Amino acid sequence: MGKSCSYCTMWADGFNGVYHHIIEKDAFVVATPDAPAVQDAFAAERRWQFPMISTIGTTFKEDLGFMKDGYQYPGVSTFQKDADGKIFHVANAPFGPGDEFCSVWYLFDLLPSGQKGYRPTRNINKKAEFELTNNIAIQVNDSSKAIDFYTIRHDERLLQRFRNEALFRWATYFRGRERSK
């Protein structure tokens, strides 16, 4: 389930809504072909709570039958660990428009037009030019002075420095919230 698939995004939005119920019974994780940094930013934008793993560089999708003829297909798989710690694949099911894994389809079926013409979009806030993320970019004229300002005066931790960018771990919460260290 990757960022580029609007259907996958809709399924994951639904899983997020019931995640707290799912983990009462068993573990749950979403596997995507996206890099961890892409996953983190997209999960922040969508406010997803569940853990995610990247399948980059693995045969995970192929091994479970969710990669055919160079195309990735979404679906779900279940696993079980035995008393010796060995993990076994129990079952899987593909996802597709109108499937039983997304309640939206059943709600649309109650409409006179049904599901006809509906295609999900990834964008949550259609009025905003930007997507939500955990990242903040600030353009400055003098990067050395800006880095000194944030590290010395505001006690922020510089993680990486690039030619035209700097990456900080922000400890300050905005709008008068307390600082965390």
CSV table of C-alpha atoms in Angstrom, one decimal:
chain,number,residue,atom,x,y,z
A,1,MET,CA,0.0,0.0,0.0
A,2,GLY,CA,1.9,3.0,-1.2
A,3,LYS,CA,1.5,6.8,-1.3
A,4,SER,CA,0.9,6.8,-5.0
A,5,CYS,CA,-2.3,4.7,-4.8
A,6,SER,CA,-5.4,6.7,-3.9
A,7,TYR,CA,-7.4,3.5,-3.3
A,8,CYS,CA,-4.7,2.2,-0.9
A,9,THR,CA,-4.8,5.6,0.9
A,10,MET,CA,-8.6,5.2,1.4
A,11,TRP,CA,-8.2,1.6,2.8
A,12,ALA,CA,-5.5,2.8,5.2
A,13,ASP,CA,-7.7,5.7,6.3
A,14,GLY,CA,-10.3,3.1,7.2
A,15,PHE,CA,-7.8,0.9,9.0
A,16,ASN,CA,-6.7,3.9,11.0
A,17,GLY,CA,-10.3,4.4,12.2
A,18,VAL,CA,-10.5,0.9,13.5
A,19,TYR,CA,-6.8,0.3,14.4
A,20,HIS,CA,-7.5,0.6,18.2
A,21,HIS,CA,-10.0,-2.2,17.8
A,22,ILE,CA,-7.7,-4.4,15.7
A,23,ILE,CA,-4.8,-4.3,18.1
A,24,GLU,CA,-7.0,-5.5,21.0
A,25,LYS,CA,-7.0,-8.9,19.1
A,26,ASP,CA,-3.7,-8.9,17.2
A,27,ALA,CA,-0.8,-7.0,15.9
A,28,PHE,CA,-1.3,-4.9,12.7
A,29,VAL,CA,1.2,-3.3,10.4
A,30,VAL,CA,1.0,-1.7,6.9
A,31,ALA,CA,3.7,-2.6,4.4
A,32,THR,CA,4.4,-0.1,1.6
A,33,PRO,CA,6.8,0.1,-1.3
A,34,ASP,CA,7.7,3.7,-0.1
A,35,ALA,CA,10.9,4.6,1.7
A,36,PRO,CA,10.6,5.1,5.4
A,37,ALA,CA,11.0,8.9,5.1
A,38,VAL,CA,8.1,9.0,2.6
A,39,GLN,CA,6.0,6.8,4.8
A,40,ASP,CA,6.6,9.0,7.9
A,41,ALA,CA,5.6,12.2,6.1
A,42,PHE,CA,2.5,10.6,4.5
A,43,ALA,CA,1.4,9.0,7.8
A,44,ALA,CA,1.8,12.4,9.5
A,45,GLU,CA,-0.3,14.1,6.8
A,46,ARG,CA,-3.0,11.4,7.1
A,47,ARG,CA,-2.7,11.2,10.9
A,48,TRP,CA,-2.3,7.4,10.7
A,49,GLN,CA,-1.6,5.7,14.0
A,50,PHE,CA,-0.6,2.2,12.8
A,51,PRO,CA,3.1,1.1,12.3
A,52,MET,CA,4.4,0.9,8.8
A,53,ILE,CA,7.3,-1.0,7.2
A,54,SER,CA,9.0,-0.6,3.8
A,55,THR,CA,9.2,-3.5,1.3
A,56,ILE,CA,12.0,-1.7,-0.7
A,57,GLY,CA,14.7,-4.2,-1.6
A,58,THR,CA,12.7,-7.3,-0.5
A,59,THR,CA,10.6,-9.9,-2.3
A,60,PHE,CA,7.8,-9.5,0.3
A,61,LYS,CA,5.2,-8.4,-2.3
A,62,GLU,CA,6.1,-11.2,-4.7
A,63,ASP,CA,6.3,-13.8,-2.0
A,64,LEU,CA,2.8,-13.1,-0.9
A,65,GLY,CA,1.3,-12.8,-4.5
A,66,PHE,CA,0.8,-9.0,-4.5
A,67,MET,CA,3.2,-8.3,-7.4
A,68,LYS,CA,2.3,-9.6,-10.8
A,69,ASP,CA,3.8,-8.6,-14.2
A,70,GLY,CA,5.6,-5.7,-12.6
A,71,TYR,CA,2.5,-4.2,-11.0
A,72,GLN,CA,1.8,-4.0,-7.3
A,73,TYR,CA,-1.6,-5.0,-6.0
A,74,PRO,CA,-3.0,-4.2,-2.6
A,75,GLY,CA,-4.2,-6.8,-0.1
A,76,VAL,CA,-4.0,-8.2,3.3
A,77,SER,CA,-2.1,-11.2,4.7
A,78,THR,CA,-2.3,-12.9,8.1
A,79,PHE,CA,0.5,-14.7,9.9
A,80,GLN,CA,0.8,-16.9,13.0
A,81,LYS,CA,3.8,-17.7,15.2
A,82,ASP,CA,4.0,-21.2,16.6
A,83,ALA,CA,5.4,-22.2,20.0
A,84,ASP,CA,8.9,-22.6,18.5
A,85,GLY,CA,8.8,-19.0,17.2
A,86,LYS,CA,8.4,-20.0,13.6
A,87,ILE,CA,6.1,-17.7,11.6
A,88,PHE,CA,3.6,-19.1,9.1
A,89,HIS,CA,1.5,-17.4,6.4
A,90,VAL,CA,-2.1,-18.2,7.2
A,91,ALA,CA,-4.3,-16.4,4.6
A,92,ASN,CA,-4.4,-13.4,2.3
A,93,ALA,CA,-7.1,-11.5,0.4
A,94,PRO,CA,-6.8,-8.9,-2.4
A,95,PHE,CA,-8.2,-5.4,-2.1
A,96,GLY,CA,-10.2,-3.8,-5.0
A,97,PRO,CA,-12.9,-1.3,-5.6
A,98,GLY,CA,-16.1,-2.4,-4.0
A,99,ASP,CA,-14.4,-4.9,-1.7
A,100,GLU,CA,-15.5,-5.9,1.8
A,101,PHE,CA,-12.5,-4.1,3.5
A,102,CYS,CA,-13.7,-0.6,3.0
A,103,SER,CA,-17.1,0.6,4.4
A,104,VAL,CA,-17.3,3.5,1.9
A,105,TRP,CA,-18.4,1.2,-0.8
A,106,TYR,CA,-21.4,-0.1,1.2
A,107,LEU,CA,-22.4,3.5,2.1
A,108,PHE,CA,-22.3,4.4,-1.6
A,109,ASP,CA,-24.4,1.4,-2.5
A,110,LEU,CA,-27.2,3.2,-0.5
A,111,LEU,CA,-27.2,6.1,-2.9
A,112,PRO,CA,-29.3,6.1,-6.1
A,113,SER,CA,-26.1,6.3,-8.2
A,114,GLY,CA,-24.2,3.8,-6.1
A,115,GLN,CA,-20.5,3.7,-6.5
A,116,LYS,CA,-20.7,4.9,-10.1
A,117,GLY,CA,-18.1,7.6,-10.9
A,118,TYR,CA,-16.3,7.6,-7.5
A,119,ARG,CA,-12.6,7.6,-7.4
A,120,PRO,CA,-10.8,8.4,-4.1
A,121,THR,CA,-8.3,11.2,-3.9
A,122,ARG,CA,-5.3,11.4,-1.6
A,123,ASN,CA,-5.7,15.1,-0.7
A,124,ILE,CA,-7.5,15.6,2.6
A,125,ASN,CA,-7.9,19.4,2.5
A,126,LYS,CA,-8.9,20.3,-1.0
A,127,LYS,CA,-8.7,24.0,-0.3
A,128,ALA,CA,-5.1,24.0,0.9
A,129,GLU,CA,-2.2,24.4,-1.4
A,130,PHE,CA,0.1,22.3,0.9
A,131,GLU,CA,-0.2,18.9,2.4
A,132,LEU,CA,0.2,18.3,6.2
A,133,THR,CA,3.5,16.9,7.4
A,134,ASN,CA,5.7,16.9,10.4
A,135,ASN,CA,8.3,19.1,8.5
A,136,ILE,CA,8.8,22.8,8.5
A,137,ALA,CA,10.9,24.7,6.0
A,138,ILE,CA,12.1,28.2,6.7
A,139,GLN,CA,13.9,30.2,4.0
A,140,VAL,CA,16.7,32.4,5.3
A,141,ASN,CA,19.3,34.8,3.8
A,142,ASP,CA,22.2,33.6,6.0
A,143,SER,CA,22.1,29.9,6.9
A,144,SER,CA,25.1,30.1,9.3
A,145,LYS,CA,23.4,32.9,11.3
A,146,ALA,CA,20.1,30.9,11.3
A,147,ILE,CA,21.8,27.7,12.5
A,148,ASP,CA,23.5,29.7,15.3
A,149,PHE,CA,20.2,31.3,16.2
A,150,TYR,CA,18.3,28.0,16.5
A,151,THR,CA,21.1,26.0,18.2
A,152,ILE,CA,22.4,28.6,20.6
A,153,ARG,CA,19.4,30.8,21.4
A,154,HIS,CA,16.7,28.2,21.2
A,155,ASP,CA,18.7,25.1,22.2
A,156,GLU,CA,17.5,23.1,19.1
A,157,ARG,CA,19.6,20.1,18.1
A,158,LEU,CA,21.2,20.2,14.7
A,159,LEU,CA,21.0,16.7,13.1
A,160,GLN,CA,22.5,17.3,9.7
A,161,ARG,CA,23.9,20.2,7.8
A,162,PHE,CA,23.8,20.3,4.0
A,163,ARG,CA,25.0,22.9,1.5
A,164,ASN,CA,21.7,24.9,1.4
A,165,GLU,CA,19.8,23.2,4.2
A,166,ALA,CA,20.0,22.2,7.9
A,167,LEU,CA,17.9,19.5,9.6
A,168,PHE,CA,17.0,20.1,13.3
A,169,ARG,CA,15.2,18.0,15.9
A,170,TRP,CA,12.8,20.5,17.3
A,171,ALA,CA,12.2,20.4,21.0
A,172,THR,CA,9.9,23.5,21.1
A,173,TYR,CA,6.2,23.1,20.9
A,174,PHE,CA,4.4,26.1,19.4
A,175,ARG,CA,1.6,28.2,20.9
A,176,GLY,CA,2.9,28.3,24.4
A,177,ARG,CA,3.2,24.6,25.0
A,178,GLU,CA,6.0,23.4,27.2
A,179,ARG,CA,9.4,22.4,25.9
A,180,SER,CA,10.4,18.7,25.8
A,181,LYS,CA,14.0,17.6,26.0
